[in-house]
Structure formats: C-alpha cells, structure tokens
Short mmCIF file of C-alpha atoms in Angstrom, two decimals:
data_model
loop_
_atom_site.label_atom_id
_atom_site.label_comp_id
_atom_site.label_asym_id
_atom_site.label_seq_id
_atom_site.Cartn_x
_atom_site.Cartn_y
_atom_site.Cartn_z
CA UNK A 5 -95.72 -92.75 59.01
CA UNK A 6 -95.12 -88.86 59.14
CA UNK A 7 -92.14 -89.18 56.68
CA UNK A 8 -90.35 -85.90 57.12
CA UNK A 9 -91.70 -83.31 59.37
CA UNK A 10 -90.68 -79.64 59.99
CA UNK A 11 -91.31 -76.80 62.74
CA UNK A 12 -92.02 -74.20 63.19
CA UNK A 13 -94.05 -73.73 60.00
CA UNK A 14 -93.70 -69.67 60.20
CA UNK A 15 -90.86 -67.59 62.12
CA UNK A 16 -90.19 -64.05 62.47
CA UNK A 17 -87.21 -63.15 63.57
CA UNK A 18 -85.31 -59.70 64.39
CA UNK A 19 -81.80 -59.14 63.27
CA UNK A 20 -79.21 -60.68 65.42
CA UNK A 21 -81.67 -63.46 67.40
CA UNK A 22 -80.62 -66.98 67.26
CA UNK A 23 -83.07 -70.04 66.89
CA UNK A 24 -83.41 -73.54 65.51
CA UNK A 25 -85.17 -75.00 62.95
CA UNK A 26 -86.62 -78.75 63.50
CA UNK A 27 -86.06 -81.52 61.14
CA UNK A 28 -87.39 -85.00 61.64
CA UNK A 29 -87.75 -88.29 59.54
CA UNK A 30 -89.21 -91.70 60.67
CA UNK A 31 -87.98 -93.44 57.54
CA UNK A 32 -84.43 -94.73 58.68
CA UNK A 33 -82.89 -92.70 56.12
CA UNK A 34 -78.96 -92.27 57.04
CA UNK A 35 -78.69 -89.81 54.38
CA UNK A 36 -80.48 -85.88 55.26
CA UNK A 37 -80.15 -82.24 53.84
CA UNK A 38 -81.38 -78.69 54.34
CA UNK A 39 -81.73 -76.38 51.65
CA UNK A 40 -83.21 -72.69 51.18
CA UNK A 41 -85.17 -71.64 48.49
CA UNK A 42 -85.37 -68.38 47.24
CA UNK A 43 -86.99 -66.57 44.33
CA UNK A 44 -85.84 -67.39 41.31
CA UNK A 45 -82.78 -69.30 42.48
CA UNK A 46 -84.57 -72.94 42.60
CA UNK A 47 -82.95 -74.61 46.07
CA UNK A 48 -79.50 -74.42 47.38
CA UNK A 49 -78.08 -76.68 49.56
CA UNK A 50 -76.52 -75.30 52.71
CA UNK A 51 -75.61 -78.51 54.74
CA UNK A 52 -76.09 -82.09 55.09
CA UNK A 53 -75.54 -85.22 56.97
CA UNK A 54 -74.54 -89.18 55.63
CA UNK A 55 -75.28 -90.27 58.77
CA UNK A 56 -75.71 -89.86 62.82
CA UNK A 57 -72.41 -87.93 63.83
CA UNK A 58 -71.30 -87.18 60.41
CA UNK A 59 -72.21 -83.71 58.79
CA UNK A 60 -70.85 -81.51 55.75
CA UNK A 61 -71.18 -78.24 54.11
CA UNK A 62 -73.22 -77.45 50.99
CA UNK A 63 -73.39 -74.60 48.38
CA UNK A 64 -74.49 -72.10 51.25
CA UNK A 65 -73.36 -72.90 54.40
CA UNK A 66 -72.60 -69.37 56.03
CA UNK A 67 -74.45 -68.26 59.06
CA UNK A 68 -75.69 -71.92 59.60
CA UNK A 69 -74.62 -74.94 61.56
CA UNK A 70 -76.24 -78.40 62.08
CA UNK A 71 -75.37 -81.59 63.74
CA UNK A 72 -76.91 -85.02 63.75
CA UNK A 73 -76.99 -86.81 67.03
CA UNK A 74 -79.41 -89.58 65.93
CA UNK A 75 -80.73 -90.76 62.46
CA UNK A 76 -84.10 -88.87 62.99
CA UNK A 77 -83.45 -85.49 63.82
CA UNK A 78 -81.42 -83.05 61.80
CA UNK A 79 -81.51 -79.70 63.34
CA UNK A 80 -80.49 -76.53 61.69
CA UNK A 81 -79.17 -73.70 63.62
CA UNK A 82 -79.18 -69.95 62.94
CA UNK A 83 -76.51 -68.52 65.49
CA UNK A 84 -77.10 -64.65 64.31
CA UNK A 85 -79.99 -64.30 62.33
CA UNK A 86 -79.57 -61.49 59.56
CA UNK A 87 -82.06 -60.13 56.97
CA UNK A 88 -80.03 -62.34 53.92
CA UNK A 89 -81.65 -65.65 55.83
CA UNK A 90 -84.92 -64.67 54.94
CA UNK A 91 -85.93 -67.68 52.93
CA UNK A 92 -88.06 -70.61 52.76
CA UNK A 93 -86.01 -73.91 54.44
CA UNK A 94 -86.72 -77.61 53.54
CA UNK A 95 -85.38 -80.35 54.85
CA UNK A 96 -85.12 -83.39 53.16
CA UNK A 97 -84.22 -87.38 53.16
CA UNK A 98 -83.08 -89.60 51.01
CA UNK A 99 -84.13 -93.38 50.50
CA UNK A 100 -81.33 -95.15 48.53
CA UNK A 101 -83.69 -97.52 46.86
CA UNK A 102 -82.99 -99.38 43.80
CA UNK A 103 -79.74 -96.78 43.10
CA UNK A 104 -81.65 -93.70 42.45
CA UNK A 105 -81.44 -92.11 46.04
CA UNK A 106 -85.12 -90.41 45.61
CA UNK A 107 -85.36 -87.60 48.16
CA UNK A 108 -88.50 -86.77 50.35
CA UNK A 109 -89.19 -83.25 51.52
CA UNK A 110 -90.73 -82.09 54.32
CA UNK A 111 -93.23 -79.09 54.31
CA UNK A 112 -91.01 -76.28 54.59
CA UNK A 113 -90.67 -73.57 57.46
CA UNK A 114 -90.82 -69.62 56.18
CA UNK A 115 -88.38 -67.68 58.09
CA UNK A 116 -88.52 -63.66 57.82
CA UNK A 117 -85.63 -61.67 59.24
CA UNK A 118 -86.51 -58.21 60.24
CA UNK B 16 -69.59 -78.33 37.90
CA UNK B 17 -72.73 -80.08 37.32
CA UNK B 18 -76.01 -77.30 36.71
CA UNK B 19 -79.17 -77.33 35.35
CA UNK B 20 -81.01 -74.63 33.32
CA UNK B 21 -84.80 -74.60 33.02
CA UNK B 22 -86.96 -72.31 30.54
CA UNK B 23 -87.82 -69.28 32.46
CA UNK B 24 -91.46 -68.77 33.56
CA UNK B 25 -93.85 -68.15 34.27
CA UNK B 26 -95.86 -69.98 31.79
CA UNK B 27 -99.64 -69.68 31.59
CA UNK B 28 -101.71 -71.75 29.46
CA UNK B 29 -105.54 -72.99 29.14
CA UNK B 30 -106.80 -76.28 30.17
CA UNK B 31 -106.37 -78.85 28.22
CA UNK B 32 -103.12 -77.14 26.06
CA UNK B 33 -99.98 -78.98 25.66
CA UNK B 34 -97.35 -78.29 27.55
CA UNK B 35 -93.53 -78.31 27.48
CA UNK B 36 -91.24 -77.26 30.01
CA UNK B 37 -87.41 -77.32 28.82
CA UNK B 38 -84.82 -78.38 30.93
CA UNK B 39 -81.06 -78.99 30.12
CA UNK B 40 -78.14 -79.98 32.09
CA UNK B 41 -74.39 -79.81 32.16
CA UNK B 42 -72.67 -82.88 34.10
CA UNK B 43 -69.84 -85.02 33.85
CA UNK B 44 -70.43 -88.83 33.62
CA UNK B 45 -74.55 -90.23 33.57
CA UNK B 46 -75.85 -88.29 36.24
CA UNK B 47 -79.92 -89.25 37.02
CA UNK B 48 -82.35 -86.89 36.40
CA UNK B 49 -85.52 -85.69 38.02
CA UNK B 50 -88.83 -83.66 37.96
CA UNK B 51 -90.01 -82.26 41.17
CA UNK B 52 -93.44 -80.52 41.91
CA UNK B 53 -94.43 -78.02 44.27
CA UNK B 54 -97.76 -77.35 44.97
CA UNK B 55 -98.95 -73.80 46.87
CA UNK B 56 -97.75 -73.68 50.30
CA UNK B 57 -96.39 -77.49 50.20
CA UNK B 58 -92.83 -79.02 50.03
CA UNK B 59 -91.19 -80.39 47.14
CA UNK B 60 -92.70 -83.86 45.64
CA UNK B 61 -91.15 -86.11 43.35
CA UNK B 62 -92.92 -86.29 39.98
CA UNK B 63 -90.90 -88.60 37.70
CA UNK B 64 -86.98 -89.94 37.34
CA UNK B 65 -84.77 -91.26 34.85
CA UNK B 66 -81.23 -92.92 35.81
CA UNK B 67 -79.90 -93.66 32.34
CA UNK B 68 -79.71 -92.33 28.50
CA UNK B 69 -82.94 -92.58 26.97
CA UNK B 70 -85.00 -93.82 29.73
CA UNK B 71 -88.85 -92.01 29.70
CA UNK B 72 -89.91 -91.22 33.36
CA UNK B 73 -93.51 -90.81 33.48
CA UNK B 74 -96.36 -90.13 36.14
CA UNK B 75 -99.71 -88.47 36.17
CA UNK B 76 -99.64 -87.83 32.50
CA UNK B 77 -96.49 -86.35 32.58
CA UNK B 78 -93.51 -87.57 30.65
CA UNK B 79 -89.75 -86.72 30.23
CA UNK B 80 -86.92 -88.46 28.45
CA UNK B 81 -83.29 -88.74 29.28
CA UNK B 82 -81.45 -87.34 26.09
CA UNK B 83 -77.91 -87.67 26.49
CA UNK B 84 -77.16 -86.51 22.91
CA UNK B 85 -78.55 -82.89 23.43
CA UNK B 86 -78.19 -83.19 27.60
CA UNK B 87 -82.21 -82.64 27.90
CA UNK B 88 -84.98 -83.67 30.08
CA UNK B 89 -87.84 -81.64 29.02
CA UNK B 90 -91.29 -82.63 30.54
CA UNK B 91 -94.41 -82.68 28.67
CA UNK B 92 -97.99 -83.35 29.43
CA UNK B 93 -100.50 -83.68 26.81
CA UNK B 94 -103.69 -82.20 28.06
CA UNK B 95 -102.95 -79.91 31.39
CA UNK B 96 -105.74 -79.42 34.11
CA UNK B 97 -106.60 -76.25 36.51
CA UNK B 98 -105.17 -79.05 39.07
CA UNK B 99 -101.23 -78.96 37.57
CA UNK B 100 -100.90 -75.26 38.71
CA UNK B 101 -97.60 -75.67 40.57
CA UNK B 102 -93.94 -74.77 40.57
CA UNK B 103 -91.75 -77.47 38.57
CA UNK B 104 -88.21 -77.86 39.44
CA UNK B 105 -85.85 -79.89 37.41
CA UNK B 106 -82.86 -81.77 39.08
CA UNK B 107 -79.90 -84.15 38.59
CA UNK B 108 -77.70 -85.99 41.08
CA UNK B 109 -74.42 -86.87 39.75
CA UNK B 110 -72.94 -90.78 39.49
CA UNK B 111 -71.74 -91.83 42.77
CA UNK B 112 -73.02 -88.58 44.88
CA UNK B 113 -76.15 -88.02 46.62
CA UNK B 114 -76.65 -84.11 46.24
CA UNK B 115 -79.16 -82.92 43.97
CA UNK B 116 -78.45 -79.90 41.69
CA UNK B 117 -81.71 -78.27 41.20
CA UNK B 118 -82.78 -75.83 38.14
CA UNK B 119 -84.49 -72.29 39.28
CA UNK B 120 -88.29 -73.57 38.67
CA UNK B 121 -90.76 -73.02 36.40
CA UNK B 122 -94.06 -71.64 37.60
CA UNK B 123 -97.18 -72.79 35.77
CA UNK B 124 -100.69 -71.76 35.85
CA UNK B 125 -103.38 -73.40 34.24
CA UNK B 126 -106.64 -71.06 33.42
CA UNK B 127 -109.73 -72.73 33.12
#
C-alpha cells in the first residue's frame, strides 16, 4: 500500500515552459487536492476534486489546470511556468473515516522556475 | 471566512523542555481541528485531531484541547526530544466541508 505518491521529487523549469506534476493514490479516496507551500504562508489550496470527472478551484488556482479521469490519478498542469510558481507542491487525498475527513499527503514536488 | 493563526516561529528549546505552540481560529459553526507535522524533506503527517468542543487529541506525547470559548487548539508536550524538531501546522475543517484551512506553520528546533 503506497498511499499517495508524487513525481517528480524535484524539477527546474524555465519561464514559459509547461509541465505536469503527477499524483496518484491507491486508497480509493474520492476526494483529492493540490496545495502549494510557500515560506511563512502555510499551505494554500490550488484545486481539488470530489470524484472522477469533478474538479473545482481552490484559493490560488490561476496558472494551474487539473483533470480527474480516474479515482487514482489527479495531475496538476502548469501551462506556462512563471517564477511566482516556484514552490513546494503537495497532493493529498482524504479518507472520510468517522466523519473526520483525515487528509493523507504525498511527499511533495519541489519546483523552481528560473 | 475560516482562518487559523499560529504563534510565530521559529521556536528553539532544549531537550526535555515543555512545549506550547499556540493556535487560534475563526470559523462559523463547529469546525474539526487538526495538528499536522512536517519533518525535514517530507510531506505533512496528521499528528492529532479533535472534532468537537472539549475533545482532547493526543499522539506521541503531544496533546491539544478544543476550546470553543477561547477558539483555541494549543499544542503541548511535557518533555520534547531532538526528534520532535519539525514544522507544525494547525488546521481546521469547516462543518460539512472537506477543505482544510492551514495556519502558517511553526518551525520547532530542539537542541540536545
């Protein structure tokens, strides 16, 4: 049981390049989300999904796209990278166990945009 | 809207010292409250949680009590260890919602 996996672990992009951050979970959770972590700002929600085919915007969605074709996968796309997107990105899935909706986080992707 | 405020860090303590990290929140209704821990180079892990007023969450010697009258969820540990060095995040989930709102995190360093 791998939990939540993310690839790549590190990535350097030039301004204007595009890329996809991969996220997969093997716990059959319906709810998944993407956060970015910046110094002194905690985690901010980018996009989330409540099930296959359903996505919605979080607090900071600009510059990012998502899709959810399967329960397992929830990729995050940067269409035209900007230095402001330099951050650490975390994917999470939620277990609805006992109503507490516990979140499980992946190990993160550290992205640098030059 | 919902928000979480944590004490500013970084916090540096000696081994076996008493730890308190303050967390207060603003929310409508009765949110669920969480503490997450992030060890260097890793993702966040759930440390403890409380889902209703006066509940006490506990794990690995850490405790936090859901205080609705003071809208607080302070994290405490009686005797910290070097291995407790990490960043700690307080978070809330609004009633009926699935999204988490995080505080800014508090970096804790324990010296031997």
